[in-house]
Short mmCIF file of C-alpha atoms and ligand atoms in Angstrom, two decimals:
data_model
loop_
_atom_site.label_atom_id
_atom_site.label_comp_id
_atom_site.label_asym_id
_atom_site.label_seq_id
_atom_site.Cartn_x
_atom_site.Cartn_y
_atom_site.Cartn_z
CA MET A 1 -2.63 13.39 24.45
CA SER A 2 -0.06 13.34 27.29
CA GLU A 3 -2.81 11.79 29.44
CA MET A 4 -2.99 8.79 27.05
CA LYS A 5 0.78 8.44 27.15
CA ILE A 6 0.85 8.18 30.96
CA GLN A 7 -2.09 5.81 31.00
CA ILE A 8 -0.24 3.33 28.86
CA ASP A 9 3.05 3.54 30.77
CA TYR A 10 2.86 -0.03 31.97
CA GLY A 11 6.63 -0.05 32.54
CA LEU A 12 6.06 2.50 35.31
CA ILE A 13 3.23 0.41 36.79
CA GLU A 14 5.44 -2.70 36.73
CA GLU A 15 8.23 -0.82 38.51
CA VAL A 16 5.79 0.47 41.14
CA ALA A 17 4.37 -3.05 41.65
CA LYS A 18 7.89 -4.38 42.18
CA ASP A 19 8.91 -1.64 44.64
CA LEU A 20 5.65 -2.00 46.57
CA TYR A 21 6.23 -5.71 47.19
CA ILE A 22 9.76 -5.10 48.49
CA ARG A 23 8.79 -2.06 50.58
CA ALA A 24 5.82 -3.90 52.10
CA LEU A 25 8.11 -6.73 53.21
CA GLN A 26 10.65 -4.37 54.78
CA GLU A 27 8.72 -1.65 56.56
CA LEU A 28 5.58 -1.83 58.68
CA PRO A 29 2.99 0.97 58.33
CA PRO A 30 3.24 3.62 61.10
CA ASP A 31 -0.24 2.84 62.49
CA ILE A 32 0.74 -0.80 63.11
CA LEU A 33 4.03 0.20 64.71
CA LYS A 34 2.32 2.73 66.97
CA ALA A 35 -0.31 0.19 68.04
CA LEU A 36 2.38 -2.37 68.91
CA GLN A 37 4.32 0.26 70.90
CA SER A 38 1.21 1.31 72.83
CA ALA A 39 0.31 -2.33 73.50
CA CYS A 40 3.82 -2.92 74.84
CA GLU A 41 3.55 0.09 77.19
CA ARG A 42 0.13 -1.02 78.45
CA GLU A 43 0.87 -4.72 78.79
CA SER A 44 0.78 -5.99 82.38
CA ASN A 45 1.99 -9.55 81.68
CA PRO A 46 5.86 -9.76 81.76
CA THR A 47 6.08 -12.58 79.17
CA ALA A 48 3.74 -10.69 76.83
CA ARG A 49 5.79 -7.53 77.28
CA THR A 50 9.00 -9.40 76.39
CA ILE A 51 7.35 -10.78 73.24
CA LEU A 52 6.15 -7.34 72.17
CA GLN A 53 9.60 -5.85 72.85
CA THR A 54 11.19 -8.58 70.71
CA ILE A 55 8.72 -7.88 67.89
CA LEU A 56 9.47 -4.14 68.07
CA ARG A 57 13.22 -4.77 68.02
CA SER A 58 12.83 -7.04 65.01
CA ILE A 59 10.81 -4.35 63.16
CA ALA A 60 13.45 -1.70 63.92
CA LEU A 61 16.28 -3.99 62.73
CA SER A 62 14.49 -4.80 59.45
CA LYS A 63 14.07 -1.11 58.73
CA GLU A 64 17.65 -0.22 59.67
CA LYS A 65 19.31 -3.07 57.76
CA LYS A 66 16.76 -3.19 54.93
CA MET A 67 15.89 -6.79 55.75
CA LEU A 68 12.54 -8.55 55.64
CA ILE A 69 10.21 -8.19 58.64
CA CYS A 70 9.29 -11.88 58.44
CA GLN A 71 10.62 -14.80 56.40
CA ASP A 72 7.11 -15.52 55.11
CA THR A 73 6.95 -13.35 52.01
CA GLY A 74 3.29 -14.29 51.59
CA LEU A 75 1.05 -14.44 48.58
CA PRO A 76 1.17 -11.21 46.54
CA ILE A 77 -2.16 -9.40 46.66
CA TYR A 78 -2.79 -6.10 44.85
CA LEU A 79 -5.90 -4.03 45.57
CA LEU A 80 -6.55 -1.40 42.93
CA SER A 81 -8.67 1.73 43.16
CA ILE A 82 -8.90 3.17 39.68
CA GLY A 83 -10.08 6.70 39.03
CA GLU A 84 -12.68 7.31 36.35
CA LYS A 85 -10.20 9.40 34.37
CA PHE A 86 -7.38 6.89 34.66
CA ILE A 87 -8.24 4.84 31.60
CA LEU A 88 -6.26 1.65 31.32
CA ASP A 89 -6.00 -1.67 29.56
CA GLY A 90 -6.98 -4.27 32.18
CA TYR A 91 -5.04 -7.11 30.59
CA ARG A 92 -1.80 -5.13 30.38
CA MET A 93 -2.34 -3.99 33.95
CA LYS A 94 -2.51 -7.64 35.07
CA GLN A 95 0.68 -8.39 33.20
CA ALA A 96 2.47 -5.38 34.76
CA LEU A 97 1.49 -6.41 38.31
CA SER A 98 2.51 -10.01 37.73
CA GLU A 99 5.83 -9.03 36.21
CA GLY A 100 6.45 -6.53 39.03
CA ALA A 101 5.88 -9.23 41.68
CA ARG A 102 8.14 -11.67 39.81
CA ARG A 103 10.94 -9.14 39.44
CA ALA A 104 10.70 -8.15 43.11
CA THR A 105 11.14 -11.80 44.11
CA GLN A 106 14.06 -12.50 41.82
CA SER A 107 15.90 -9.19 42.06
CA TYR A 108 15.80 -8.74 45.86
CA PRO A 109 16.04 -11.81 46.01
CA PHE A 110 13.59 -13.26 48.54
CA ARG A 111 11.80 -16.58 48.99
CA GLY A 112 8.99 -17.14 46.51
CA SER A 113 6.13 -18.54 48.61
CA SER A 114 3.71 -19.35 45.75
CA LEU A 115 3.47 -22.80 44.20
CA HIS A 116 1.30 -25.35 42.37
CA PRO A 117 -1.33 -26.71 44.81
CA LEU A 118 -0.97 -30.37 43.74
CA THR A 119 2.62 -30.86 42.61
CA ARG A 120 3.91 -28.29 45.15
CA GLU A 121 6.46 -27.18 42.55
CA ASN A 122 7.72 -23.72 43.40
CA PRO A 123 9.00 -21.63 40.47
CA GLN A 124 10.45 -19.08 42.94
CA THR A 125 8.67 -16.22 41.19
CA SER A 126 5.80 -15.53 43.68
CA VAL A 127 3.44 -15.66 40.69
CA GLY A 128 1.83 -18.36 38.57
CA TYR A 129 -1.58 -19.50 37.38
CA GLY A 130 -4.13 -17.24 39.13
CA LEU A 131 -1.50 -15.23 41.02
CA PRO A 132 -0.97 -12.46 41.95
CA VAL A 133 -4.42 -11.96 43.45
CA ILE A 134 -5.84 -8.71 42.03
CA HIS A 135 -8.92 -6.89 43.32
CA TRP A 136 -10.34 -4.14 41.15
CA ASP A 137 -12.33 -1.18 42.39
CA PHE A 138 -13.30 2.07 40.65
CA ILE A 139 -13.66 5.58 42.05
CA PRO A 140 -15.65 8.46 40.56
CA ASN A 141 -13.83 11.46 39.07
CA GLY A 142 -10.35 10.32 40.11
CA ASP A 143 -7.41 11.25 37.86
CA TYR A 144 -5.16 8.68 39.52
CA MET A 145 -4.89 5.02 40.37
CA GLU A 146 -4.00 3.64 43.78
CA ILE A 147 -2.24 0.33 44.21
CA LEU A 148 -2.26 -1.26 47.64
CA MET A 149 0.12 -4.19 47.95
CA VAL A 150 -0.51 -6.73 50.70
CA PRO A 151 1.79 -9.74 51.11
CA LYS A 152 -0.32 -12.24 53.05
CA GLY A 153 1.60 -14.71 55.19
CA SER A 154 0.26 -18.21 55.63
CA GLY A 155 0.28 -18.52 59.43
CA SER A 156 -2.53 -16.04 59.79
CA GLU A 157 -4.27 -16.72 56.45
CA ASN A 158 -4.64 -20.39 57.42
CA MET A 159 -6.59 -19.40 60.53
CA SER A 160 -9.19 -17.53 58.44
CA GLY A 161 -12.63 -18.88 57.61
CA ILE A 162 -16.12 -18.38 56.23
CA GLU A 163 -19.46 -19.43 57.71
CA MET A 164 -22.83 -19.18 55.97
CA PHE A 165 -25.25 -18.35 58.78
CA THR A 166 -28.95 -17.79 58.24
CA PRO A 167 -30.91 -14.76 59.50
CA ALA A 168 -32.47 -16.97 62.21
CA ASP A 169 -29.00 -17.40 63.77
CA GLY A 170 -28.92 -13.67 64.53
CA VAL A 171 -26.05 -11.32 65.31
CA GLU A 172 -25.16 -13.38 68.40
CA ALA A 173 -24.07 -16.26 66.13
CA LEU A 174 -21.72 -13.91 64.29
CA LYS A 175 -20.13 -12.74 67.53
CA LYS A 176 -19.75 -16.30 68.81
CA TYR A 177 -18.16 -17.37 65.52
CA VAL A 178 -15.52 -14.62 65.78
CA LEU A 179 -14.68 -15.30 69.44
CA ASP A 180 -14.52 -19.08 68.97
CA LYS A 181 -12.31 -18.74 65.91
CA VAL A 182 -9.85 -16.39 67.60
CA VAL A 183 -9.59 -18.51 70.75
CA ARG A 184 -9.27 -21.78 68.80
CA SER A 185 -6.52 -20.24 66.61
CA GLY A 186 -4.38 -19.67 69.72
CA GLY A 187 -0.84 -18.58 68.88
CA ASN A 188 -0.85 -20.03 65.31
CA PRO A 189 -1.62 -16.73 63.54
CA CYS A 190 1.12 -14.83 65.47
CA PRO A 191 -1.14 -12.48 67.46
CA PRO A 192 -1.60 -9.62 68.18
CA GLY A 193 -2.75 -8.40 64.80
CA ILE A 194 -5.92 -7.26 63.08
CA ILE A 195 -9.10 -9.31 62.99
CA GLY A 196 -10.70 -8.52 59.64
CA ILE A 197 -14.38 -9.40 59.40
CA GLY A 198 -16.65 -9.41 56.39
CA ILE A 199 -20.41 -9.49 56.95
CA GLY A 200 -22.99 -9.90 54.21
CA GLY A 201 -22.56 -10.31 50.45
CA SER A 202 -22.23 -13.82 49.00
CA PHE A 203 -19.91 -16.76 49.65
CA ASP A 204 -17.25 -15.33 47.32
CA SER A 205 -17.56 -11.65 48.19
CA VAL A 206 -17.61 -11.98 51.98
CA GLY A 207 -13.97 -13.17 51.97
CA TYR A 208 -12.96 -10.09 49.98
CA LEU A 209 -14.77 -7.87 52.51
CA ALA A 210 -12.76 -9.46 55.32
CA LYS A 211 -9.55 -8.94 53.36
CA ARG A 212 -10.38 -5.28 52.83
CA ALA A 213 -11.06 -4.99 56.56
CA VAL A 214 -7.51 -6.02 57.48
CA CYS A 215 -6.14 -3.41 55.05
CA ARG A 216 -7.82 -0.54 56.86
CA PRO A 217 -5.38 1.46 59.01
CA LEU A 218 -5.56 0.87 62.75
CA GLY A 219 -7.32 3.60 64.70
CA THR A 220 -10.14 3.86 62.15
CA ARG A 221 -13.69 2.72 62.72
CA ASN A 222 -16.41 1.67 60.30
CA ASP A 223 -18.41 4.71 59.10
CA ASP A 224 -21.67 3.02 60.11
CA PRO A 225 -22.25 3.44 63.88
CA GLN A 226 -23.81 -0.04 64.21
CA PHE A 227 -20.76 -1.75 62.74
CA ALA A 228 -18.39 0.58 64.63
CA ALA A 229 -20.07 -0.47 67.90
CA LEU A 230 -19.72 -4.14 66.93
CA GLU A 231 -16.02 -3.60 66.19
CA GLU A 232 -15.51 -2.11 69.66
CA GLU A 233 -17.49 -4.84 71.40
CA LEU A 234 -15.57 -7.66 69.67
CA GLU A 235 -12.22 -5.97 70.27
CA GLU A 236 -12.92 -5.74 74.00
CA ALA A 237 -14.16 -9.32 74.19
CA ILE A 238 -11.13 -10.69 72.30
CA ASN A 239 -8.66 -8.78 74.46
CA SER A 240 -10.37 -9.88 77.65
CA SER A 241 -9.82 -13.53 76.60
CA GLY A 242 -6.28 -13.33 78.07
CA LEU A 243 -4.84 -15.24 75.07
CA GLY A 244 -2.20 -12.54 74.57
CA PRO A 245 0.78 -12.12 72.21
CA MET A 246 1.68 -15.40 70.48
CA GLY A 247 -1.10 -17.06 72.50
CA LEU A 248 1.13 -17.18 75.61
CA GLY A 249 -1.07 -15.00 77.81
CA GLY A 250 -1.48 -11.28 78.23
CA ASP A 251 -3.71 -8.28 77.72
CA THR A 252 -3.20 -7.85 73.96
CA THR A 253 -4.70 -10.50 71.71
CA THR A 254 -5.66 -8.09 68.95
CA LEU A 255 -4.63 -4.59 67.93
CA GLY A 256 -7.99 -3.96 66.33
CA VAL A 257 -11.17 -5.50 64.94
CA HIS A 258 -12.27 -4.13 61.58
CA ILE A 259 -15.55 -4.90 59.81
CA GLU A 260 -16.51 -4.32 56.18
CA TRP A 261 -20.02 -5.21 55.10
CA SER A 262 -22.44 -5.28 52.22
CA TYR A 263 -26.08 -6.13 51.57
CA THR A 264 -26.80 -9.83 51.37
CA HIS A 265 -29.53 -12.31 50.40
CA MET A 266 -32.71 -12.27 52.53
CA SER A 267 -32.12 -15.87 53.60
CA GLN A 268 -28.38 -15.59 54.24
CA ASN A 269 -26.07 -14.01 56.79
CA PRO A 270 -22.50 -14.89 55.75
CA ILE A 271 -19.46 -13.96 57.81
CA ALA A 272 -15.76 -14.25 56.98
CA LEU A 273 -12.83 -13.77 59.30
CA ASN A 274 -9.47 -12.90 57.80
CA TYR A 275 -6.84 -13.19 60.49
CA GLN A 276 -3.91 -10.81 60.17
CA CYS A 277 -0.78 -11.37 62.24
CA TRP A 278 1.30 -8.61 63.89
CA ALA A 279 3.30 -8.35 60.64
CA ALA A 280 0.38 -6.45 59.09
CA ARG A 281 2.32 -5.46 56.00
CA ARG A 282 0.96 -3.17 53.34
CA ALA A 283 2.39 -0.54 51.00
CA ARG A 284 0.49 1.90 48.85
CA ALA A 285 1.31 4.02 45.81
CA ARG A 286 -0.79 6.58 44.00
CA ILE A 287 0.02 7.07 40.32
CA GLY A 288 -1.35 10.24 38.75
CA ILE A 289 -2.26 10.61 35.09
CA ASP A 290 0.72 12.98 34.95
CA GLY A 291 2.95 10.01 35.90
CA ARG A 292 3.72 11.26 39.41
CA VAL A 293 4.07 8.53 42.02
CA GLU A 294 3.31 9.17 45.69
CA ASN A 295 4.19 6.47 48.18
CA GLY A 296 2.36 5.71 51.38
CA PHE A 297 0.87 2.88 53.43
S1 SF4 B 301 1.82 -15.39 60.58
FE1 SF4 B 301 2.75 -13.41 60.11
S2 SF4 B 301 4.39 -13.08 61.62
FE2 SF4 B 301 3.76 -15.25 61.69
S3 SF4 B 301 5.23 -16.26 60.32
FE3 SF4 B 301 3.42 -15.76 59.06
S4 SF4 B 301 3.81 -13.71 58.17
FE4 SF4 B 301 5.30 -14.05 59.84
#
């Protein structure tokens, strides 16, 4: 009975959705911070080192003064992992996430970055028709739900892309696509960040795979040794390009290459690249069926 009561506490979910958006904008996950610090220590190019030091100072100031890491508050994206025992009403869940994102924007207050694509009218709510973006996933036996909030800034999102290769193009075409895209993007996506790559699936699902790839903490590798080896190879190749922080030269063009994959059609080989800037913001909360909330990244 108490289980049912918690499951329908959409007020709690709304509150969590609101806090997650604000926390994601203020505090970078520890794995990103550590990777930027290590890159700064390793960097041999003086200009690149100065850029990385400036980024690190900006991150520290945002945390200390509870300010935003970057002025681009991004599009609100929520990725849900719902346990089998966490039974919920999908429609009310959507409403709670949307309301949480709206309240975060107006109560902080911060710039609403979402608007109508034709009229460009901005209601300053961060939400609207089709937003927030919500991805649903389900996990066996879980008695909790995890919400991962990712505010996605435009500078790096605009440098993302999808290409529908065929099997005849081979793996070499995928590698070339990634390297070309990163080099052509230059400093626009505010490197160094995470290069998220989706391989396989369909036109619509490959983009989601790439998005999930940028959400994976730095320092992790794909479970499949073939994809893990490809991640390492691409990471090395991108960093040896010399593009560097903000595209102004240096040893660190990316902090990590992550790949997520799925089976695909026998006559397709789609790839998507989701570029993530250094401000790789994400905030996570786990809500138990007992109503307990645990925060993380
Ligand atoms: S690309 Fe990232 S760091 Fe650059 S302005 Fe956008 S959100 Fe900020």
